[in-house]
Coordinates of C-alpha atoms in Angstrom, one line a residue:
M6 CA 0.0 0.0 0.0
N7 CA 1.2 3.6 -0.7
T8 CA 2.0 5.4 2.5
E9 CA 1.1 8.7 0.6
T10 CA -2.5 7.8 1.1
I11 CA -2.1 8.2 4.8
P12 CA -2.0 12.0 6.0
A13 CA 1.0 12.8 8.1
S14 CA -1.2 14.1 10.9
E15 CA -2.5 10.7 11.5
V16 CA 1.0 9.2 12.3
I17 CA 0.8 9.3 16.2
V18 CA 3.7 7.2 17.4
E19 CA 6.7 5.2 16.2
G20 CA 8.2 1.9 17.3
R21 CA 10.9 -0.4 16.1
I22 CA 11.0 -4.0 14.9
V23 CA 12.2 -6.6 17.4
A24 CA 11.2 -9.9 15.7
I25 CA 10.1 -11.1 12.4
R26 CA 8.6 -14.6 11.9
G27 CA 7.5 -15.3 8.3
G28 CA 4.5 -12.9 7.7
V29 CA 4.3 -11.9 11.5
V30 CA 6.3 -8.9 12.9
D31 CA 6.8 -8.0 16.6
V32 CA 7.1 -4.2 17.1
A33 CA 8.1 -2.4 20.4
F34 CA 6.7 0.9 21.3
D35 CA 8.0 3.3 24.0
G36 CA 5.1 5.5 24.1
V37 CA 1.4 5.0 23.3
V38 CA 0.8 1.4 22.3
P39 CA -1.5 1.0 19.1
H40 CA -4.8 -0.8 19.4
I41 CA -5.8 -4.1 17.9
H42 CA -6.6 -3.9 14.2
D43 CA -4.6 -0.5 13.9
L44 CA -2.6 0.0 10.7
L45 CA 1.3 0.3 11.0
F46 CA 3.9 0.9 8.4
A47 CA 7.4 -0.4 8.1
G48 CA 8.7 1.6 5.2
D49 CA 6.1 1.0 2.6
I50 CA 5.0 -2.3 4.0
A51 CA 1.7 -2.3 5.7
L52 CA 1.1 -4.2 9.1
E53 CA -2.0 -4.8 11.0
V54 CA -1.9 -5.3 14.8
S55 CA -3.3 -8.6 15.7
S56 CA -2.4 -9.0 19.5
L57 CA -0.9 -7.1 22.3
I58 CA 1.9 -9.1 24.0
G59 CA 2.8 -6.8 26.9
S60 CA 5.7 -4.5 27.7
G61 CA 4.8 -2.0 25.0
M62 CA 4.9 -4.8 22.3
V63 CA 2.5 -5.6 19.6
R64 CA 2.3 -8.6 17.2
A65 CA 1.2 -7.7 13.7
M66 CA 0.4 -9.3 10.4
A67 CA 2.4 -8.2 7.4
M68 CA 0.1 -7.3 4.4
A69 CA 2.9 -7.9 1.9
P70 CA 6.2 -10.0 1.6
V71 CA 8.6 -8.9 4.4
R72 CA 11.6 -8.7 2.1
G73 CA 13.6 -5.6 3.0
L74 CA 12.5 -5.5 6.7
G75 CA 15.1 -5.8 9.4
L76 CA 15.5 -5.7 13.2
G77 CA 15.4 -2.2 14.7
M78 CA 13.6 -0.9 11.6
R79 CA 11.3 2.2 12.5
V80 CA 7.6 1.5 12.4
S81 CA 4.9 4.3 12.1
A82 CA 1.4 3.9 13.6
T83 CA -1.4 5.7 11.8
G84 CA -3.8 5.7 14.8
G85 CA -6.6 3.8 13.1
P86 CA -7.6 0.7 11.2
I87 CA -7.4 0.0 7.4
M88 CA -9.9 2.5 5.7
V89 CA -11.2 1.6 2.2
P90 CA -13.3 3.8 -0.2
V91 CA -17.0 3.2 -0.4
G92 CA -19.8 4.4 -2.6
E93 CA -20.5 4.8 -6.4
A94 CA -16.9 5.4 -7.3
V95 CA -15.9 1.8 -6.7
L96 CA -18.5 0.3 -9.1
G97 CA -17.0 -1.2 -12.1
R98 CA -13.6 -1.4 -10.5
M99 CA -11.2 -4.1 -9.6
L100 CA -9.6 -3.5 -6.2
N101 CA -7.3 -5.0 -3.5
V102 CA -7.7 -5.3 0.3
F103 CA -6.9 -1.6 0.8
G104 CA -9.4 -0.6 -1.8
E105 CA -6.6 0.4 -4.3
P106 CA -7.1 -0.2 -8.0
I107 CA -5.3 -3.3 -9.6
D108 CA -7.2 -2.6 -13.0
G109 CA -4.6 0.0 -14.2
R110 CA -7.0 2.8 -13.7
P111 CA -6.9 5.9 -11.2
A112 CA -7.8 5.3 -7.6
P113 CA -11.6 5.7 -7.0
D114 CA -12.5 9.3 -6.5
T115 CA -14.5 9.5 -3.4
P116 CA -14.1 11.2 0.0
Q117 CA -16.0 8.5 1.8
R118 CA -13.8 5.9 3.6
R119 CA -14.8 3.3 6.2
A120 CA -12.9 0.9 8.6
I121 CA -12.9 -2.7 7.3
H122 CA -13.8 -4.0 10.8
Q123 CA -17.4 -3.5 11.6
D124 CA -19.9 -5.1 14.0
P125 CA -22.7 -7.2 12.7
P126 CA -26.2 -5.5 12.6
K127 CA -28.2 -5.8 15.8
L128 CA -30.8 -8.5 16.0
S129 CA -33.5 -5.9 16.2
D130 CA -32.5 -4.5 12.8
R131 CA -32.5 -7.8 11.0
V132 CA -35.3 -9.1 8.9
L133 CA -36.0 -12.3 7.1
H134 CA -37.1 -12.6 3.4
S135 CA -39.2 -15.6 2.3
E136 CA -38.3 -14.9 -1.2
I137 CA -36.5 -17.1 -3.8
L138 CA -33.6 -15.8 -6.0
E139 CA -34.2 -17.7 -9.3
T140 CA -31.0 -18.7 -10.9
G141 CA -32.1 -20.5 -14.1
I142 CA -30.0 -23.5 -13.2
K143 CA -32.6 -26.6 -12.9
A144 CA -30.9 -28.5 -10.2
I145 CA -30.4 -25.5 -8.0
D146 CA -33.9 -24.1 -8.4
L147 CA -35.6 -27.4 -8.0
L148 CA -33.7 -28.9 -5.0
S149 CA -32.0 -26.2 -3.0
P150 CA -33.7 -22.8 -3.9
I151 CA -31.5 -19.8 -3.0
E152 CA -32.9 -17.4 -0.5
R153 CA -32.9 -13.7 -1.2
G154 CA -30.9 -12.1 1.6
G155 CA -29.6 -15.5 2.7
K156 CA -26.3 -17.4 2.4
T157 CA -25.7 -20.2 0.0
G158 CA -22.7 -22.5 -0.1
L159 CA -21.4 -24.5 -3.1
F160 CA -19.5 -27.3 -1.6
G161 CA -17.1 -29.7 -3.4
G162 CA -13.5 -31.0 -3.7
A163 CA -11.0 -30.0 -6.2
G164 CA -12.2 -30.1 -9.9
V165 CA -15.9 -30.7 -9.6
G166 CA -17.0 -27.4 -11.0
K167 CA -17.4 -24.8 -8.2
T168 CA -15.8 -21.8 -10.0
V169 CA -17.7 -22.7 -13.3
L170 CA -21.0 -22.9 -11.3
I171 CA -20.4 -19.6 -9.5
T172 CA -19.5 -17.9 -12.8
E173 CA -22.7 -19.1 -14.4
L174 CA -24.5 -17.8 -11.4
I175 CA -23.0 -14.4 -11.9
N176 CA -24.1 -14.6 -15.6
N177 CA -27.6 -15.6 -14.7
T178 CA -28.3 -13.4 -11.7
V179 CA -26.3 -10.2 -12.2
Q180 CA -27.8 -9.5 -15.5
H181 CA -31.3 -9.8 -14.0
H182 CA -30.3 -8.2 -10.6
N183 CA -31.5 -4.7 -9.9
G184 CA -29.1 -4.0 -7.1
V185 CA -25.3 -4.0 -6.9
S186 CA -23.1 -7.0 -7.3
L187 CA -19.8 -7.6 -5.5
F188 CA -17.3 -10.4 -6.3
C189 CA -14.7 -11.3 -3.7
G190 CA -11.9 -13.6 -4.8
I191 CA -10.1 -15.0 -1.7
G192 CA -7.0 -17.0 -2.5
E193 CA -8.0 -17.7 -6.2
R194 CA -5.7 -17.8 -9.2
S195 CA -5.0 -14.5 -11.0
R196 CA -6.0 -16.1 -14.3
E197 CA -9.4 -16.5 -13.1
A198 CA -9.6 -12.9 -11.9
E199 CA -8.5 -11.6 -15.3
E200 CA -11.0 -13.8 -17.1
L201 CA -13.8 -12.8 -14.8
Y202 CA -13.0 -9.1 -15.4
R203 CA -13.0 -9.5 -19.0
E204 CA -16.3 -11.5 -19.0
M205 CA -18.2 -9.0 -16.8
G206 CA -17.2 -6.4 -19.3
E207 CA -18.4 -8.4 -22.4
A208 CA -21.6 -9.1 -20.6
G209 CA -22.2 -5.4 -20.0
V210 CA -22.6 -5.8 -16.2
R211 CA -19.2 -4.6 -15.0
D212 CA -20.3 -1.1 -14.2
K213 CA -22.8 -2.4 -11.5
T214 CA -20.1 -4.6 -10.0
V215 CA -17.2 -4.3 -7.6
M216 CA -14.5 -6.9 -7.8
L217 CA -12.1 -7.4 -4.8
F218 CA -9.2 -9.8 -4.9
G219 CA -6.7 -11.2 -2.4
Q220 CA -4.8 -13.7 -4.6
M221 CA -3.1 -17.0 -3.7
N222 CA 0.3 -15.5 -4.1
E223 CA -0.3 -12.6 -1.6
A224 CA 0.5 -12.6 2.1
P225 CA -1.9 -14.6 4.2
G226 CA -2.9 -11.3 6.0
V227 CA -4.3 -10.0 2.7
R228 CA -6.3 -13.2 2.1
F229 CA -7.6 -13.1 5.7
L230 CA -8.9 -9.5 5.4
V231 CA -10.1 -9.1 1.9
G232 CA -13.5 -10.5 2.9
Q233 CA -13.8 -7.8 5.5
T234 CA -13.0 -5.2 2.9
A235 CA -15.8 -6.7 0.6
L236 CA -18.4 -6.6 3.3
T237 CA -17.6 -3.0 4.2
M238 CA -18.4 -2.0 0.6
A239 CA -21.4 -4.2 0.5
E240 CA -22.7 -2.7 3.9
Y241 CA -22.5 0.8 2.5
F242 CA -24.9 -0.1 -0.5
R243 CA -27.3 -1.9 1.9
D244 CA -27.4 0.5 4.8
D245 CA -26.8 3.9 3.2
R246 CA -28.2 3.5 -0.2
G247 CA -30.9 1.0 0.8
Q248 CA -29.9 -1.3 -2.1
D249 CA -29.9 -5.1 -2.5
V250 CA -26.5 -6.5 -2.8
L251 CA -25.4 -9.8 -4.5
L252 CA -22.2 -11.0 -2.8
L253 CA -20.2 -13.8 -4.5
I254 CA -17.3 -15.2 -2.7
D255 CA -14.7 -17.6 -4.2
N256 CA -13.4 -19.3 -2.1
I257 CA -14.5 -19.1 1.6
F258 CA -12.2 -22.0 2.5
R259 CA -9.3 -19.9 1.6
F260 CA -10.3 -17.4 4.3
V261 CA -10.2 -20.2 6.9
Q262 CA -6.9 -21.4 5.5
A263 CA -5.3 -17.9 5.7
G264 CA -6.5 -17.6 9.3
S265 CA -4.9 -20.9 10.0
E266 CA -1.5 -19.7 8.5
V267 CA -1.7 -16.5 10.6
S268 CA -2.7 -18.3 13.7
G269 CA 0.3 -20.6 13.4
L270 CA 2.7 -17.7 12.8
M271 CA 1.2 -16.1 15.9
G272 CA 2.3 -19.0 18.0
R273 CA -1.2 -20.2 18.9
M274 CA -1.6 -23.9 19.6
P275 CA -3.6 -25.5 16.8
S276 CA -7.0 -27.2 17.4
R277 CA -8.6 -30.1 15.5
V278 CA -7.0 -31.3 12.3
G279 CA -4.4 -28.4 12.6
Y280 CA -7.0 -25.6 12.3
Q281 CA -6.8 -22.4 14.4
P282 CA -8.4 -22.6 17.9
T283 CA -10.3 -19.4 17.0
L284 CA -11.9 -20.8 13.7
A285 CA -15.5 -20.6 14.8
T286 CA -15.4 -17.0 16.0
E287 CA -13.3 -15.8 13.0
L288 CA -15.8 -17.3 10.6
A289 CA -18.8 -16.1 12.5
G290 CA -17.3 -12.6 12.5
L291 CA -17.4 -12.6 8.7
E292 CA -20.6 -14.5 8.1
E293 CA -22.7 -12.6 10.7
R294 CA -22.2 -9.5 8.8
I295 CA -23.7 -11.0 5.7
T296 CA -27.4 -10.4 6.6
S297 CA -30.6 -8.6 5.6
T298 CA -31.7 -5.4 7.5
K299 CA -34.8 -3.2 7.2
R300 CA -32.8 -1.1 4.8
G301 CA -31.7 -3.7 2.2
A302 CA -30.5 -7.3 1.8
I303 CA -27.2 -8.9 1.1
T304 CA -27.6 -12.2 -0.7
S305 CA -24.4 -14.2 -0.6
I306 CA -23.2 -17.2 -2.7
Q307 CA -20.0 -18.8 -1.5
A308 CA -17.8 -21.4 -3.1
V309 CA -16.5 -23.8 -0.4
Y310 CA -13.5 -26.1 -1.2
V311 CA -13.9 -29.3 0.7
P312 CA -10.4 -30.9 1.5
A313 CA -10.0 -34.4 0.4
D314 CA -13.9 -34.5 -0.3
D315 CA -14.4 -34.9 3.6
F316 CA -17.5 -33.2 4.6
T317 CA -16.7 -33.7 8.3
D318 CA -13.6 -31.5 8.0
P319 CA -14.0 -28.8 10.7
A320 CA -13.8 -25.9 8.2
A321 CA -16.7 -27.4 6.0
A322 CA -18.8 -28.3 9.1
H323 CA -18.5 -24.7 10.6
I324 CA -19.4 -23.1 7.2
F325 CA -22.4 -25.4 7.0
S326 CA -23.9 -24.0 10.2
H327 CA -24.1 -20.4 8.8
L328 CA -25.9 -21.2 5.5
S329 CA -29.6 -21.2 4.5
A330 CA -28.8 -23.4 1.4
S331 CA -26.1 -25.9 0.6
V332 CA -25.5 -27.1 -2.9
V333 CA -23.2 -30.0 -2.8
L334 CA -21.2 -31.0 -5.9
S335 CA -20.5 -34.7 -6.2
R336 CA -17.3 -36.2 -7.7
K337 CA -19.3 -39.3 -8.6
R338 CA -21.7 -37.3 -10.7
A339 CA -18.8 -35.3 -12.3
S340 CA -17.1 -38.5 -13.4
E341 CA -20.3 -39.6 -15.1
G342 CA -20.4 -36.3 -17.0
L343 CA -23.4 -35.0 -15.3
Y344 CA -22.9 -31.3 -15.0
P345 CA -23.6 -29.4 -13.0
A346 CA -22.5 -32.2 -10.6
V347 CA -25.1 -31.2 -8.0
D348 CA -25.8 -34.0 -5.5
P349 CA -29.6 -34.1 -5.4
L350 CA -29.7 -36.1 -2.2
S351 CA -27.2 -34.1 -0.2
S352 CA -28.2 -30.6 -1.3
T353 CA -30.6 -28.8 1.0
S354 CA -32.4 -25.4 1.6
V355 CA -34.4 -24.1 4.3
M356 CA -36.6 -22.4 1.5
L357 CA -37.8 -25.8 0.3
T358 CA -41.0 -25.7 2.3
P359 CA -44.7 -25.5 1.0
S360 CA -45.1 -22.2 2.6
V361 CA -42.3 -20.6 0.6
V362 CA -42.0 -22.3 -2.7
G363 CA -45.6 -23.6 -2.9
Q364 CA -47.1 -27.1 -2.5
R365 CA -46.5 -28.3 -6.1
H366 CA -42.8 -27.4 -6.2
Y367 CA -42.3 -29.1 -2.8
D368 CA -44.1 -32.2 -3.9
I369 CA -42.2 -32.4 -7.2
A370 CA -38.9 -31.9 -5.5
R371 CA -39.7 -34.7 -2.9
A372 CA -40.8 -37.0 -5.6
V373 CA -37.5 -36.4 -7.6
R374 CA -35.4 -37.0 -4.5
R375 CA -37.5 -40.2 -3.7
T376 CA -37.1 -41.6 -7.2
L377 CA -33.3 -40.9 -7.3
A378 CA -32.9 -42.4 -3.9
E379 CA -34.7 -45.6 -4.8
Y380 CA -32.4 -45.9 -7.9
E381 CA -29.4 -45.5 -5.7
E382 CA -30.4 -48.4 -3.6
L383 CA -31.1 -50.5 -6.8
R384 CA -27.7 -49.8 -8.3
D385 CA -26.0 -52.7 -6.4
I386 CA -28.7 -55.1 -7.6
I387 CA -28.3 -53.9 -11.2
A388 CA -24.6 -54.3 -11.1
M389 CA -24.7 -57.9 -9.8
L390 CA -27.8 -59.3 -11.4
G391 CA -28.7 -57.0 -14.3
L392 CA -31.6 -54.8 -15.0
E393 CA -33.8 -57.7 -16.3
E394 CA -34.0 -59.2 -12.7
L395 CA -35.8 -56.1 -11.4
S396 CA -39.7 -56.1 -11.1
S397 CA -41.6 -54.0 -13.7
A398 CA -42.2 -51.3 -11.1
D399 CA -38.5 -51.0 -10.3
R400 CA -37.5 -51.0 -14.0
A401 CA -40.0 -48.0 -14.4
T402 CA -38.3 -46.3 -11.4
V403 CA -34.8 -46.7 -12.9
S404 CA -35.9 -45.4 -16.2
R405 CA -37.5 -42.3 -14.6
A406 CA -34.4 -41.8 -12.4
R407 CA -31.9 -42.0 -15.1
R408 CA -33.8 -39.6 -17.3
L409 CA -34.2 -37.1 -14.4
E410 CA -30.4 -37.3 -13.8
R411 CA -29.8 -36.4 -17.4
F412 CA -32.7 -33.7 -17.4
L413 CA -31.0 -32.0 -14.4
T414 CA -27.9 -31.5 -16.5
Q415 CA -27.6 -28.2 -18.4
P416 CA -25.3 -26.4 -20.8
F417 CA -23.8 -23.2 -19.4
V418 CA -23.3 -20.0 -21.0
T419 CA -19.8 -19.7 -19.4
T420 CA -18.8 -23.1 -21.0
E421 CA -19.8 -22.1 -24.5
S422 CA -16.2 -21.3 -25.6
F423 CA -15.1 -24.9 -25.0
S424 CA -18.1 -26.8 -25.7
T425 CA -20.4 -27.0 -28.7
A426 CA -23.7 -26.5 -26.8
K427 CA -25.4 -23.1 -26.4
G428 CA -26.0 -22.1 -22.8
K429 CA -29.6 -22.4 -21.4
M430 CA -31.3 -20.6 -18.7
V431 CA -34.5 -22.4 -17.6
P432 CA -37.3 -20.8 -15.5
V433 CA -38.4 -22.7 -12.4
A434 CA -41.9 -23.2 -14.0
Q435 CA -40.4 -25.2 -17.0
T436 CA -38.1 -27.1 -14.7
L437 CA -41.1 -28.2 -12.5
D438 CA -43.1 -29.1 -15.7
G439 CA -40.4 -31.2 -17.1
C440 CA -39.7 -33.1 -13.9
E441 CA -43.5 -33.7 -13.4
T442 CA -43.8 -35.0 -16.9
I443 CA -40.9 -37.6 -16.4
L444 CA -42.3 -38.6 -13.0
N445 CA -45.7 -39.4 -14.4
Q446 CA -44.5 -41.5 -17.2
T447 CA -43.8 -45.2 -17.2
E448 CA -43.0 -45.7 -20.8
F449 CA -40.6 -43.5 -22.8
D450 CA -40.3 -43.1 -26.5
L451 CA -36.9 -41.4 -26.5
P452 CA -33.6 -42.8 -25.1
E453 CA -31.8 -41.4 -22.0
S454 CA -29.3 -39.7 -24.0
A455 CA -31.9 -37.3 -25.5
Y456 CA -32.5 -35.8 -22.0
Y457 CA -28.9 -35.0 -21.6
M458 CA -27.7 -31.4 -21.7
I459 CA -31.0 -29.8 -22.8
G460 CA -32.8 -26.8 -21.4
S461 CA -36.7 -27.4 -20.9
L462 CA -38.6 -30.5 -22.2
Q463 CA -39.5 -28.2 -25.2
D464 CA -35.9 -28.7 -26.4
L465 CA -36.5 -32.4 -26.3
E466 CA -39.6 -32.1 -28.4
A467 CA -37.9 -29.8 -30.8
A468 CA -34.9 -32.2 -31.2
S469 CA -37.2 -35.3 -31.7

């Protein structure tokens, strides 16, 4: 960060470096000791105070590589936390954790700045919205509908399509979203950031979107705090402007991972499976700020990497507890070429109740789940004895289930460049009609393959 952005009058006290451990720096002050979360500068390297360790000493996270720092080096305290620009000026921009541009354009021209650390809204200010955010993705809209003003997690291991799915959600929801969209990339690859910036421009939605990145090659302190920066900007649009905000985070597991790195460097004893002992409170501090108030709503969609496909991992388990909808991506379905690889039996949503989605939607979703669960139980028998050994009722169930599996696949707009299929966005009503038609049939004229990678059933009829 450029120290010129901090007015000289804000520098209240100076200290000196007494220890450097990786990305953690100990600083001794003779006079007034800075507070936790205060911003310090050693040369042009920014540090954030993480803990007070007595005798006028503080332990701080470095927000950049510590090359060039040395023992005894002078450190300046600014007297306050990291402040980032908020307001209309950040729309259409790609920024870092300090709110500085990384898109090659001038800094956002706004006098409004806010501290990145804020308290969650009071319980009395919060409201619940029993509304669905339609995505146009059949498997999600049918089985785990997204709550407007809620938090949705896309869970999956490496290579099952989390980033592709979140990019498709950006394409489908941002274009039809009347509020402001904010994308926060935590610990993702710079190639993905560049592609996303270009795609948002081509789709014509970049001017309503803010993009913040803390990349994998940056210091753990940056990856740990970039989510707080994103929320500070989102809260301005929600609270001051009264707008709805769509917040997309890729990947929330990298926030937990960065916290674990920082915790280890701070010298804290690790907890279960090597995670930091403060995992629950750090995650809650971020997630509880993502909420709806009387003034506006923040709808969050978060990609969650699941280490080694282990959903009992403490990071995945803690993230689950904060969500209103969980979309689980299955490696087994991905290996069968069923994309999006949404696991229909593991994906859930608190919105899937008759009072919210309606009795018909609820009944169809349950019938689809029941049919696919019965097919799952019959798989072993089919593998050992063959399909011919099943009763006629079971054979009809298998036929319906296999067609439902293929019907819930869908070509994406974001994959058009490397596939021959044109992307489809399917309204919920057509998804329900298609599933209901398949569930009510016992004999099928067309093979299973005809249902694969289509939009609504009208596409099937047109193809036939």
